[in-house]
PDB file of C-alpha atoms in Angstrom:
ATOM      1  CA  MET A   1      51.366-138.260 -31.742  1.00 48.00           C
ATOM      2  CA  MET A   2      48.684-138.733 -34.345  1.00 49.00           C
ATOM      3  CA  SER A   3      49.756-137.972 -37.952  1.00 54.00           C
ATOM      4  CA  ALA A   4      47.803-135.284 -39.992  1.00 50.00           C
ATOM      5  CA  ARG A   5      46.584-138.086 -42.155  1.00 50.00           C
ATOM      6  CA  THR A   6      45.264-140.073 -39.208  1.00 48.00           C
ATOM      7  CA  MET A   7      43.719-136.960 -37.701  1.00 44.00           C
ATOM      8  CA  ALA A   8      42.012-136.204 -41.090  1.00 42.00           C
ATOM      9  CA  VAL A   9      40.391-139.746 -41.428  1.00 43.00           C
ATOM     10  CA  ALA A  10      39.341-139.676 -37.868  1.00 42.00           C
ATOM     11  CA  ALA A  11      37.368-136.239 -38.740  1.00 42.00           C
ATOM     12  CA  ALA A  12      35.741-137.475 -41.824  1.00 41.00           C
ATOM     13  CA  LEU A  13      34.553-140.630 -39.938  1.00 40.00           C
ATOM     14  CA  LEU A  14      32.901-138.255 -37.235  1.00 40.00           C
ATOM     15  CA  VAL A  15      31.192-136.226 -39.983  1.00 41.00           C
ATOM     16  CA  LEU A  16      29.908-139.326 -41.705  1.00 41.00           C
ATOM     17  CA  ALA A  17      28.892-140.718 -38.356  1.00 42.00           C
ATOM     18  CA  ALA A  18      26.434-137.726 -38.199  1.00 45.00           C
ATOM     19  CA  CYS A  19      24.939-138.632 -41.353  1.00 48.00           C
ATOM     20  CA  GLU A  20      23.117-141.836 -40.678  1.00 48.00           C
ATOM     21  CA  GLY A  21      19.656-140.276 -40.902  1.00 50.00           C
ATOM     22  CA  LEU A  22      20.373-138.884 -44.325  1.00 59.00           C
ATOM     23  CA  PHE A  23      22.013-142.317 -45.930  1.00 48.00           C
ATOM     24  CA  SER A  24      20.946-145.358 -44.046  1.00 71.00           C
ATOM     25  CA  GLY A  25      17.606-147.119 -44.200  1.00 86.00           C
ATOM     26  CA  SER A  26      15.238-146.242 -47.293  1.00 83.00           C
ATOM     27  CA  ARG A  27      13.503-143.208 -48.368  1.00 89.00           C
ATOM     28  CA  GLU A  28       9.685-143.332 -47.714  1.00 86.00           C
ATOM     29  CA  THR A  29       8.674-140.095 -48.755  1.00 96.00           C
ATOM     30  CA  SER A  30       9.476-136.583 -49.441  1.00 97.00           C
ATOM     31  CA  GLN A  31       7.107-133.644 -49.147  1.00 98.00           C
ATOM     32  CA  PRO A  32       7.604-130.050 -49.841  1.00 98.00           C
ATOM     33  CA  LEU A  33       7.113-127.338 -47.021  1.00 98.00           C
ATOM     34  CA  THR A  34       5.248-124.275 -47.065  1.00 98.00           C
ATOM     35  CA  GLN A  35       7.261-121.424 -45.414  1.00 96.00           C
ATOM     36  CA  ALA A  36       5.535-118.529 -43.612  1.00 95.00           C
ATOM     37  CA  ALA A  37       7.034-115.149 -43.260  1.00 92.00           C
ATOM     38  CA  ASP A  38       8.640-115.671 -39.921  1.00 93.00           C
ATOM     39  CA  GLY A  39      10.690-118.831 -41.195  1.00 93.00           C
ATOM     40  CA  SER A  40       8.499-121.435 -39.612  1.00 95.00           C
ATOM     41  CA  PHE A  41       6.833-123.967 -41.797  1.00 98.00           C
ATOM     42  CA  ALA A  42       3.287-125.194 -42.081  1.00 98.00           C
ATOM     43  CA  PRO A  43       2.417-128.677 -40.306  1.00 98.00           C
ATOM     44  CA  LEU A  44       2.768-131.844 -42.269  1.00 99.00           C
ATOM     45  CA  ARG A  45       0.774-135.029 -41.718  1.00 98.00           C
ATOM     46  CA  PHE A  46       2.604-138.747 -42.254  1.00 98.00           C
ATOM     47  CA  GLN A  47       1.171-142.071 -41.902  1.00 98.00           C
ATOM     48  CA  LEU A  48       3.836-143.892 -39.620  1.00 99.00           C
ATOM     49  CA  THR A  49       3.830-147.549 -38.270  1.00 98.00           C
ATOM     50  CA  PRO A  50       6.343-149.383 -35.951  1.00 99.00           C
ATOM     51  CA  GLU A  51       7.544-151.309 -38.818  1.00 98.00           C
ATOM     52  CA  MET A  52       9.297-148.309 -40.250  1.00 98.00           C
ATOM     53  CA  ASN A  53      11.285-147.823 -36.953  1.00 98.00           C
ATOM     54  CA  PRO A  54      13.726-146.182 -36.507  1.00 97.00           C
ATOM     55  CA  ILE A  55      12.544-143.135 -38.567  1.00 98.00           C
ATOM     56  CA  ALA A  56      14.718-140.398 -39.400  1.00 97.00           C
ATOM     57  CA  PHE A  57      12.955-136.965 -40.357  1.00 98.00           C
ATOM     58  CA  ASN A  58      15.437-134.823 -42.482  1.00 98.00           C
ATOM     59  CA  LEU A  59      14.936-131.210 -43.700  1.00 98.00           C
ATOM     60  CA  HIS A  60      16.419-130.512 -47.220  1.00 98.00           C
ATOM     61  CA  GLY A  61      16.573-126.980 -48.808  1.00 97.00           C
ATOM     62  CA  GLU A  62      18.786-124.328 -50.319  1.00 95.00           C
ATOM     63  CA  THR A  63      20.354-121.369 -48.654  1.00 93.00           C
ATOM     64  CA  VAL A  64      20.451-118.261 -50.995  1.00 89.00           C
ATOM     65  CA  PRO A  65      23.866-116.459 -52.092  1.00 88.00           C
ATOM     66  CA  ASN A  66      23.254-113.073 -50.276  1.00 86.00           C
ATOM     67  CA  ILE A  67      26.261-111.326 -48.610  1.00 84.00           C
ATOM     68  CA  MET A  68      23.838-110.094 -45.763  1.00 86.00           C
ATOM     69  CA  GLU A  69      23.025-113.813 -44.774  1.00 89.00           C
ATOM     70  CA  SER A  70      26.542-115.130 -44.724  1.00 85.00           C
ATOM     71  CA  THR A  71      27.646-116.692 -41.717  1.00 85.00           C
ATOM     72  CA  ARG A  72      24.047-116.277 -40.265  1.00 90.00           C
ATOM     73  CA  TRP A  73      21.629-118.984 -39.215  1.00 94.00           C
ATOM     74  CA  ASN A  74      17.926-119.817 -38.453  1.00 96.00           C
ATOM     75  CA  SER A  75      17.346-121.905 -35.276  1.00 98.00           C
ATOM     76  CA  TYR A  76      14.386-124.398 -35.289  1.00 98.00           C
ATOM     77  CA  ARG A  77      12.485-127.010 -33.142  1.00 98.00           C
ATOM     78  CA  ALA A  78      10.825-129.790 -35.052  1.00 98.00           C
ATOM     79  CA  THR A  79       8.058-131.701 -33.188  1.00 99.00           C
ATOM     80  CA  LEU A  80       6.283-135.003 -34.043  1.00 99.00           C
ATOM     81  CA  THR A  81       2.855-135.297 -32.206  1.00 99.00           C
ATOM     82  CA  LEU A  82       0.211-138.155 -32.276  1.00 98.00           C
ATOM     83  CA  ASP A  83      -3.212-137.034 -31.081  1.00 97.00           C
ATOM     84  CA  GLY A  84      -1.885-133.920 -29.485  1.00 97.00           C
ATOM     85  CA  THR A  85       1.047-135.778 -27.545  1.00 98.00           C
ATOM     86  CA  THR A  86       4.653-135.208 -28.249  1.00 98.00           C
ATOM     87  CA  VAL A  87       6.446-138.225 -29.462  1.00 98.00           C
ATOM     88  CA  ALA A  88       9.733-136.780 -30.451  1.00 98.00           C
ATOM     89  CA  SER A  89      11.370-133.405 -31.034  1.00 98.00           C
ATOM     90  CA  GLY A  90      14.811-131.929 -31.897  1.00 97.00           C
ATOM     91  CA  ALA A  91      16.265-128.509 -31.884  1.00 98.00           C
ATOM     92  CA  PHE A  92      18.590-127.612 -34.996  1.00 97.00           C
ATOM     93  CA  ASN A  93      20.132-124.677 -36.853  1.00 97.00           C
ATOM     94  CA  VAL A  94      20.438-124.149 -40.640  1.00 95.00           C
ATOM     95  CA  ASN A  95      23.365-121.734 -41.350  1.00 91.00           C
ATOM     96  CA  ASN A  96      24.314-119.957 -44.817  1.00 87.00           C
ATOM     97  CA  PRO A  97      27.981-121.048 -45.178  1.00 78.00           C
ATOM     98  CA  GLY A  98      29.271-117.915 -46.751  1.00 67.00           C
ATOM     99  CA  ALA A  99      32.127-115.874 -45.482  1.00 60.00           C
ATOM    100  CA  ARG A 100      31.517-112.126 -44.443  1.00 64.00           C
ATOM    101  CA  GLU A 101      33.282-110.873 -47.726  1.00 63.00           C
ATOM    102  CA  GLN A 102      31.765-113.462 -50.199  1.00 63.00           C
ATOM    103  CA  GLU A 103      28.352-114.767 -50.462  1.00 65.00           C
ATOM    104  CA  HIS A 104      27.821-118.329 -50.828  1.00 73.00           C
ATOM    105  CA  GLY A 105      24.404-120.379 -50.720  1.00 80.00           C
ATOM    106  CA  GLY A 106      23.549-123.931 -51.711  1.00 87.00           C
ATOM    107  CA  PRO A 107      21.898-127.243 -51.098  1.00 93.00           C
ATOM    108  CA  PHE A 108      21.891-128.599 -47.225  1.00 94.00           C
ATOM    109  CA  ALA A 109      20.385-131.596 -45.730  1.00 96.00           C
ATOM    110  CA  GLN A 110      19.900-131.783 -41.887  1.00 94.00           C
ATOM    111  CA  THR A 111      18.529-134.590 -39.751  1.00 96.00           C
ATOM    112  CA  MET A 112      16.006-133.121 -37.341  1.00 97.00           C
ATOM    113  CA  PHE A 113      15.549-136.057 -35.140  1.00 97.00           C
ATOM    114  CA  TYR A 114      15.166-139.649 -35.058  1.00 97.00           C
ATOM    115  CA  VAL A 115      12.134-141.538 -33.732  1.00 98.00           C
ATOM    116  CA  SER A 116      10.776-144.871 -32.900  1.00 98.00           C
ATOM    117  CA  VAL A 117       6.892-144.485 -33.153  1.00 98.00           C
ATOM    118  CA  PRO A 118       4.839-146.446 -30.459  1.00 97.00           C
ATOM    119  CA  ARG A 119       1.926-147.541 -32.727  1.00 98.00           C
ATOM    120  CA  ALA A 120       0.670-146.900 -36.328  1.00 99.00           C
ATOM    121  CA  GLY A 121      -1.406-143.593 -36.727  1.00 98.00           C
ATOM    122  CA  GLU A 122      -1.432-140.241 -38.579  1.00 99.00           C
ATOM    123  CA  TYR A 123       1.212-138.134 -36.749  1.00 99.00           C
ATOM    124  CA  GLU A 124       2.005-134.452 -37.363  1.00 99.00           C
ATOM    125  CA  LEU A 125       5.135-132.829 -38.031  1.00 99.00           C
ATOM    126  CA  ALA A 126       5.641-129.090 -36.790  1.00 98.00           C
ATOM    127  CA  ILE A 127       8.764-127.054 -37.627  1.00 98.00           C
ATOM    128  CA  ALA A 128       8.860-123.930 -35.684  1.00 98.00           C
ATOM    129  CA  ILE A 129      11.429-120.995 -35.808  1.00 98.00           C
ATOM    130  CA  THR A 130      12.884-120.238 -32.331  1.00 98.00           C
ATOM    131  CA  GLY A 131      14.950-117.322 -32.855  1.00 96.00           C
ATOM    132  CA  PRO A 132      14.732-114.212 -35.577  1.00 96.00           C
ATOM    133  CA  LYS A 133      14.999-115.369 -39.151  1.00 96.00           C
ATOM    134  CA  GLU A 134      18.360-114.586 -40.593  1.00 95.00           C
ATOM    135  CA  ILE A 135      18.658-116.643 -43.581  1.00 94.00           C
ATOM    136  CA  THR A 136      16.260-117.477 -46.461  1.00 94.00           C
ATOM    137  CA  ILE A 137      15.687-121.167 -47.464  1.00 96.00           C
ATOM    138  CA  GLU A 138      14.287-122.115 -50.710  1.00 96.00           C
ATOM    139  CA  ALA A 139      12.611-125.142 -51.904  1.00 97.00           C
ATOM    140  CA  PRO A 140      12.253-126.595 -48.515  1.00 98.00           C
ATOM    141  CA  ARG A 141      11.023-130.122 -48.108  1.00 98.00           C
ATOM    142  CA  VAL A 142      10.986-133.012 -45.308  1.00 98.00           C
ATOM    143  CA  GLU A 143      12.367-136.476 -46.300  1.00 98.00           C
ATOM    144  CA  LEU A 144      11.262-139.352 -44.140  1.00 98.00           C
ATOM    145  CA  ARG A 145      13.711-142.127 -44.024  1.00 97.00           C
ATOM    146  CA  ARG A 146      12.688-145.644 -42.514  1.00 97.00           C
ATOM    147  CA  ASN A 147      14.720-148.490 -40.917  1.00 96.00           C
ATOM    148  CA  VAL A 148      17.701-146.084 -40.365  1.00 96.00           C
ATOM    149  CA  GLN A 149      20.817-146.731 -37.953  1.00 91.00           C
ATOM    150  CA  PRO A 150      20.649-143.721 -35.904  1.00 86.00           C
ATOM    151  CA  PRO A 151      23.595-142.653 -33.637  1.00 84.00           C
ATOM    152  CA  ALA A 152      23.139-144.606 -30.199  1.00 73.00           C
ATOM    153  CA  ALA A 153      22.883-141.196 -28.367  1.00 59.00           C
ATOM    154  CA  LYS A 154      20.288-139.871 -30.617  1.00 45.00           C
ATOM    155  CA  ALA A 155      17.902-143.249 -30.600  1.00 47.00           C
ATOM    156  CA  GLN A 156      14.551-142.462 -28.954  1.00 50.00           C
TER     157      GLN A 156
END
């Protein structure tokens, strides 16, 4: 039977394994996002090259301390296109970590997807909300990291 310490170490390693897009490779750029009233974001453009592969697209921001938003989340789909053709996409959620009886907000970072681009060009990133807007995100920005080490199951 596994000891509590072994289980805690295993859990910590699993959490860290999901963070390759946030910490591996090097930061190429960080761009602020403009958010619409419905929770979606205005598209951003990036100059990408195969020398940057694999690339991680990360969403950073802050949730607000609001008891009405505690334990709620927004669902999104991020899509990267080149000349109107989808190159990569990913679905993800951003949640407010508060409890029903205690408000809590704070910074978050979420890898939206990993991609290896086929050729150099100007790519467009669109982030659309896919459900009702249930939480407020402040100071949203996209961080692009190059030459990351993605989990094998998520590499494209």
